[in-house]
Each structure stands twice: as structure tokens, then as C-alpha cells.
Amino acid sequence: MVYEYTEANEIPPLELDDVDRQILQVLHENSRISYTDLAKRIGLSRVAVQSRITALIEAGVIERFTVVINPAKIGMQVSAFFNVDIEPQYLDQVAQKLAKEPAVTSLYHMTGPSTLHMHGIFTSTQEMEKFLLETLYTMPGIVRVETQMLLKRYKSRMGMKL
């Protein structure tokens, strides 16, 4: 799924009560928990929990349920971060193309000297080099690419913690 950027002031934040926050916290830890088990943990009925989760989904608070895969366990040995400077008139065009690339796991428009900050995972340094040479460097408007390879992961969290 590709996320599109929206400014915080475009959509008013949903008022969450303590029960909603508890539900989100438990789902963040284990999104596969059953409604029944979740209801027992927070002291509500299964129907009430299901209703609240449905409301959180409809309000856009919960965007999706997913699984977090350890890349190294499936042969993705190279994890790298890229700072990509792009001529302003090419920013959206490059971002849209990069967002469709399977190797790209996250892509952000950032403040500071880099226009785009990107993370990608690859099976090898050769695959990453091919991505750089055949995909990234061939895009119009690319001014500079800085690459940093991940050596060790101490913490990684998907989504946000309340």
C-alpha cells in the first residue's frame, strides 16, 4: 500500500478516549488478537470492541492491519537509507516512480538538504547497485544520491505508539 501525504490540518484529529487508546495499544502489539481476547484484556464486550475497531477504521485512525517480516529471514540481506536531492520540478514525478519500486519500503519528503529520504531492502549489494544504476540514477532531475547501509538494527517500529 502506498501512503499519500496529507497535512495534519486538512483532517481534524479524532478525539480518542482511554478505551480507544487501550484498543490501539493492544492492536499495535498484536493485530491478530481476537475481539474476544481483546475485550477480556480491556474489560469490554466483544461487540463493543468490534464496534470501536470498526469506527476507528472508518475514521481512518487504523489504516490497515499487516504483518512485519524480518527481511534477513527471507534473503533480503542489504538494508539501506538514501538521501536523494532532486530538482524541484521533478519531485512529484520521481517520488511517484520510486513509490512503485518493490525495493523501496519507505519514502518521505523531508526538510533540510535532502529532498527525499528513502529506505530500501535488497538481496545483495549487487542488487542495490543495479537499482542505483538502472533505476535511481536514470530518473530525470536527480542531482545527488547519498547512500548509507544499515549495519545493525537496534530498534524498528512500524506504525506509531500511543
Rosetta silent file (secondary structure, phi, psi, omega in degrees, C-alpha in Angstrom):
SEQUENCE: MVYEYTEANEIPPLELDDVDRQILQVLHENSRISYTDLAKRIGLSRVAVQSRITALIEAGVIERFTVVINPAKIGMQVSAFFNVDIEPQYLDQVAQKLAKEPAVTSLYHMTGPSTLHMHGIFTSTQEMEKFLLETLYTMPGIVRVETQMLLKRYKSRMGMKL
SCORE:     score description
SCORE:     0.000 S_00000001
   1 L     0.000  137.107  178.299    0.000    0.000    0.000 S_00000001
   2 L  -103.698  126.948  178.864    1.291    3.470   -0.859 S_00000001
   3 L   -90.132  139.103  174.870    0.564    6.227    1.597 S_00000001
   4 L  -103.729  141.301 -178.786   -0.125    9.697    0.320 S_00000001
   5 L   -72.222  134.633  171.455    0.977   12.674    2.322 S_00000001
   6 L  -132.421  143.042  178.803   -1.717   14.817    3.853 S_00000001
   7 L   -74.979  145.180 -175.111   -1.147   17.844    6.012 S_00000001
   8 H   -58.567  -33.358 -176.351   -2.197   17.491    9.624 S_00000001
   9 H   -82.665   -3.103  177.787   -4.552   20.464    9.458 S_00000001
  10 H   -73.935  -35.309 -176.627   -6.503   19.045    6.499 S_00000001
  11 L  -121.681  119.381  179.479   -8.237   16.415    8.624 S_00000001
  12 L   -64.759  138.091 -179.441   -9.278   17.237   12.174 S_00000001
  13 L   -65.979  145.009  177.663   -7.918   14.656   14.620 S_00000001
  14 L   -76.404  137.126  176.534  -10.372   12.176   16.062 S_00000001
  15 L   -77.620  113.311  179.150  -10.941   12.515   19.786 S_00000001
  16 L   -98.556  135.234  174.064   -9.778    9.234   21.305 S_00000001
  17 L   -93.880  179.676 -177.004  -10.846    8.204   24.772 S_00000001
  18 H   -61.829  -35.519  179.879   -8.852    5.927   27.088 S_00000001
  19 H   -66.238  -44.864  176.665  -10.642    2.807   25.813 S_00000001
  20 H   -58.393  -43.270  179.704   -9.769    3.630   22.183 S_00000001
  21 H   -63.777  -39.487  177.118   -6.147    4.179   23.230 S_00000001
  22 H   -63.512  -43.897  178.811   -6.098    0.827   25.047 S_00000001
  23 H   -60.235  -47.035 -179.247   -7.502   -0.921   21.983 S_00000001
  24 H   -63.510  -38.146  179.397   -4.902    0.706   19.735 S_00000001
  25 H   -64.183  -45.376  179.287   -2.090   -0.190   22.108 S_00000001
  26 H   -65.747  -43.041  178.746   -3.088   -3.866   22.193 S_00000001
  27 H   -64.926  -32.929  177.835   -3.568   -3.979   18.409 S_00000001
  28 H   -65.248  -36.410  178.752   -0.165   -2.361   17.922 S_00000001
  29 H   -74.716  -38.081 -176.581    1.393   -5.188   19.941 S_00000001
  30 L  -155.463   95.704 -177.694   -0.653   -7.930   18.230 S_00000001
  31 L   -75.938   -4.937  178.517   -3.090   -7.066   15.459 S_00000001
  32 L   -92.992   -0.128 -179.081   -4.137  -10.738   15.202 S_00000001
  33 L   -61.038  141.755  179.899   -5.703  -10.806   18.670 S_00000001
  34 L   -73.627  157.453  176.506   -9.329  -11.898   18.592 S_00000001
  35 H   -58.996  -38.796 -178.831  -12.108   -9.492   19.504 S_00000001
  36 H   -63.355  -48.728 -179.866  -12.945  -11.785   22.429 S_00000001
  37 H   -65.848  -39.401  178.022   -9.413  -11.810   23.841 S_00000001
  38 H   -64.102  -42.441  179.186   -9.055   -8.062   23.315 S_00000001
  39 H   -60.066  -42.905  178.330  -12.389   -7.472   25.061 S_00000001
  40 H   -62.416  -40.633 -177.958  -11.225   -9.522   28.066 S_00000001
  41 H   -64.912  -34.135 -176.061   -7.969   -7.553   28.291 S_00000001
  42 H  -109.188   -0.853  174.000   -9.674   -4.170   28.436 S_00000001
  43 L    80.769   35.094  176.065  -12.919   -5.082   30.164 S_00000001
  44 L  -123.920  172.133  173.617  -15.489   -4.595   27.390 S_00000001
  45 L   -78.832  159.793  177.607  -17.811   -6.906   25.492 S_00000001
  46 H   -60.337  -41.501 -179.364  -16.680   -8.432   22.204 S_00000001
  47 H   -63.459  -41.376  178.970  -19.388   -6.488   20.363 S_00000001
  48 H   -64.244  -41.444  178.543  -18.261   -3.177   21.913 S_00000001
  49 H   -64.734  -45.846  179.542  -14.637   -3.847   20.917 S_00000001
  50 H   -60.334  -41.823  179.100  -15.644   -4.814   17.386 S_00000001
  51 H   -63.756  -42.670  179.849  -17.789   -1.677   17.094 S_00000001
  52 H   -66.943  -40.944  178.854  -14.963    0.572   18.301 S_00000001
  53 H   -64.760  -41.825  176.877  -12.432   -1.014   15.931 S_00000001
  54 H   -59.692  -43.433  178.771  -14.848   -0.585   13.026 S_00000001
  55 H   -64.019  -39.404  178.848  -15.293    3.089   13.972 S_00000001
  56 H   -66.507  -35.458  176.531  -11.501    3.559   14.183 S_00000001
  57 H   -68.353  -48.227 -178.700  -11.112    2.023   10.722 S_00000001
  58 H   -63.408  -31.071  178.839  -13.900    4.146    9.222 S_00000001
  59 L   -80.951   -6.700  179.151  -12.408    7.301   10.775 S_00000001
  60 L    84.359    5.831  177.298   -9.033    6.482    9.203 S_00000001
  61 L   -68.244  -47.503  173.649   -7.253    6.059   12.542 S_00000001
  62 L   -94.876  115.024 -178.470   -6.470    2.438   11.680 S_00000001
  63 L   -85.610  -36.718 -179.919   -5.232    2.423    8.109 S_00000001
  64 L  -170.094  162.563  172.533   -4.556   -1.289    7.767 S_00000001
  65 L  -106.989  136.971 -175.675   -3.602   -4.498    9.538 S_00000001
  66 L  -148.060  178.368  176.935   -0.334   -6.005    8.428 S_00000001
  67 L  -118.271  144.832  177.069    2.498   -8.336    9.274 S_00000001
  68 L  -102.274  120.085 -177.073    6.087   -7.289    9.953 S_00000001
  69 L  -103.044  135.937  174.597    8.560   -9.551    8.145 S_00000001
  70 L   -77.778  110.056 -174.999   12.198   -9.878    9.151 S_00000001
  71 H   -57.666  -39.515 -177.642   13.933   -9.144    5.800 S_00000001
  72 H   -61.944  -31.206 -178.215   17.081  -11.156    6.645 S_00000001
  73 H   -72.127  -15.619  178.692   14.979  -14.299    7.221 S_00000001
  74 H  -116.977   21.510  173.691   13.739  -14.193    3.618 S_00000001
  75 L    88.813    8.472  177.779   17.050  -13.398    1.957 S_00000001
  76 L   -93.577   91.236 -169.938   16.934   -9.612    1.989 S_00000001
  77 L   -88.866  -18.280 -175.220   20.432   -9.036    3.354 S_00000001
  78 E  -114.301  122.882  176.185   21.013   -5.366    2.472 S_00000001
  79 E  -119.147  127.120 -175.444   19.076   -2.537    4.105 S_00000001
  80 E  -139.658  150.454  175.305   19.997    0.984    3.031 S_00000001
  81 E  -111.482  141.204 -177.094   18.864    4.557    3.515 S_00000001
  82 E  -127.499  134.026  168.857   19.099    7.067    0.695 S_00000001
  83 E  -107.832  118.961 -171.922   19.040   10.848    0.723 S_00000001
  84 E  -118.834  114.370  174.821   18.074   11.943   -2.773 S_00000001
  85 E   -88.406  131.441 -174.952   18.376   15.556   -3.896 S_00000001
  86 E  -133.321  142.576  173.154   16.038   16.323   -6.777 S_00000001
  87 L   -61.005  133.878 -172.755   15.367   19.392   -8.859 S_00000001
  88 H   -51.284  -38.024 -176.962   12.054   20.766   -7.502 S_00000001
  89 H   -68.789  -14.317  179.906   10.130   20.453  -10.781 S_00000001
  90 H  -103.318   -2.281 -172.465   10.815   16.674  -10.829 S_00000001
  91 H   -53.963  -55.808 -176.941    9.992   15.954   -7.185 S_00000001
  92 H   -64.253  -40.837 -179.967    6.478   14.517   -7.614 S_00000001
  93 H   -61.531  -46.946  179.881    7.374   12.590  -10.766 S_00000001
  94 H   -66.766  -43.662 -179.270   10.393   10.926   -9.106 S_00000001
  95 H   -61.069  -41.904  179.694    8.521   10.266   -5.858 S_00000001
  96 H   -64.779  -39.924  178.340    5.654    8.562   -7.707 S_00000001
  97 H   -67.445  -45.014 -179.015    8.060    6.320   -9.643 S_00000001
  98 H   -65.581  -34.855  179.617   10.068    5.417   -6.537 S_00000001
  99 H   -62.528  -24.303 -179.847    6.902    4.668   -4.553 S_00000001
 100 L   -87.685   -9.500 -177.928    6.108    1.907   -7.079 S_00000001
 101 L   -74.888  126.724 -179.007    9.516    0.231   -6.745 S_00000001
 102 L   -59.732  -31.848 -178.236    9.309   -3.063   -4.791 S_00000001
 103 L   -72.352  -21.658 -177.039   12.698   -2.484   -3.118 S_00000001
 104 E   -82.852  118.903 -178.342   11.563    0.852   -1.656 S_00000001
 105 E   -97.115  -27.957  176.342    9.988    0.322    1.774 S_00000001
 106 E  -151.820  151.294 -175.396    9.502    3.960    2.773 S_00000001
 107 E  -150.474  124.734 -175.377    9.760    7.305    1.050 S_00000001
 108 E  -134.188  142.399  168.800    9.483   10.751    2.625 S_00000001
 109 E   -88.623  119.906 -171.499    9.728   14.357    1.510 S_00000001
 110 L  -116.457  159.257  169.048   11.950   15.930    4.153 S_00000001
 111 L   -80.811  171.164  178.394   13.123   19.340    5.237 S_00000001
 112 L    93.643 -165.057 -172.562   16.830   20.061    5.169 S_00000001
 113 L   -70.451  -23.634 -179.367   19.365   19.437    2.441 S_00000001
 114 L   -96.629  138.326  179.340   17.770   16.259    1.088 S_00000001
 115 L   -81.212  -46.032  178.329   14.554   16.397   -0.841 S_00000001
 116 E  -121.003  139.184  172.301   13.622   12.724   -0.462 S_00000001
 117 E  -115.303  129.257 -171.293   14.580   10.282    2.265 S_00000001
 118 E  -136.466  148.533  172.309   14.119    6.672    1.251 S_00000001
 119 E  -122.025  141.667  177.518   14.674    3.206    2.681 S_00000001
 120 E  -142.592  154.215  175.056   15.139    0.104    0.586 S_00000001
 121 E  -124.596  144.167 -173.212   15.913   -3.558    1.087 S_00000001
 122 E  -141.543  155.830  178.749   17.829   -5.765   -1.332 S_00000001
 123 L   -72.859  -26.262 -176.635   19.025   -9.358   -1.571 S_00000001
 124 L  -158.514  169.000  175.382   22.627   -8.243   -2.145 S_00000001
 125 H   -66.956  -29.270  177.839   24.857   -5.251   -2.737 S_00000001
 126 H   -65.821  -40.376  177.203   24.793   -6.189   -6.424 S_00000001
 127 H   -65.690  -39.540  177.712   21.003   -5.857   -6.479 S_00000001
 128 H   -64.507  -42.309  178.802   21.278   -2.487   -4.733 S_00000001
 129 H   -61.070  -41.916  178.311   23.905   -1.354   -7.253 S_00000001
 130 H   -61.956  -42.671  176.956   21.629   -2.403  -10.120 S_00000001
 131 H   -58.863  -45.207  179.877   18.762   -0.405   -8.523 S_00000001
 132 H   -63.068  -50.816 -174.647   21.013    2.645   -8.258 S_00000001
 133 H   -69.939  -42.530 -172.558   22.439    2.395  -11.784 S_00000001
 134 H   -94.947  -21.538 -176.937   19.337    1.328  -13.700 S_00000001
 135 H  -112.124  -65.110 -171.900   16.531    2.936  -11.716 S_00000001
 136 H   -66.663  -51.429 -176.145   17.535    5.789   -9.465 S_00000001
 137 L   -67.895  -17.560 -178.803   20.372    7.379  -11.447 S_00000001
 138 L   -89.170   -7.721 -178.691   18.369    7.285  -14.685 S_00000001
 139 L   -75.068  139.975  179.538   15.473    9.341  -13.331 S_00000001
 140 L   -67.917  142.544  174.519   15.265   12.938  -14.542 S_00000001
 141 L    90.867   -5.305  179.182   16.046   15.635  -12.023 S_00000001
 142 E   -72.105  123.124 -179.000   18.263   13.574   -9.688 S_00000001
 143 E   -99.357  -42.422 -175.497   21.053   15.876   -8.510 S_00000001
 144 E  -156.941  145.018  176.467   22.736   13.799   -5.799 S_00000001
 145 E  -130.348  126.149  174.912   22.262   10.487   -4.009 S_00000001
 146 E  -113.177  127.723 -176.435   23.782    9.685   -0.633 S_00000001
 147 E  -117.038  134.262  175.550   23.573    6.042    0.445 S_00000001
 148 E  -128.320  121.536  179.028   24.005    4.648    3.953 S_00000001
 149 E   -89.913  137.860  179.170   23.907    0.891    4.505 S_00000001
 150 L   -73.763  130.464  177.430   22.458   -0.429    7.736 S_00000001
 151 L   -96.754  -43.000 -177.238   24.947   -2.425    9.818 S_00000001
 152 L  -151.407  136.595  178.912   22.833   -3.394   12.817 S_00000001
 153 L   -99.962  121.972  176.411   19.218   -2.796   13.801 S_00000001
 154 L   -96.333  -32.921 -179.749   18.656   -1.968   17.469 S_00000001
 155 L  -156.006  140.124  175.319   15.026   -0.957   17.203 S_00000001
 156 L  -148.077  129.954 -179.594   12.439   -0.789   14.488 S_00000001
 157 L  -131.946  131.376  176.302    8.783    0.018   14.955 S_00000001
 158 L   -92.714  141.238 -179.960    6.061    0.001   12.366 S_00000001
 159 L    74.482 -160.633 -178.679    3.281    2.498   12.820 S_00000001
 160 L  -124.641  151.468  178.859    3.115    4.734   15.862 S_00000001
 161 L  -100.319  135.785  178.260    2.985    4.094   19.547 S_00000001
 162 L   -82.588    0.000    0.000    0.408    5.945   21.654 S_00000001
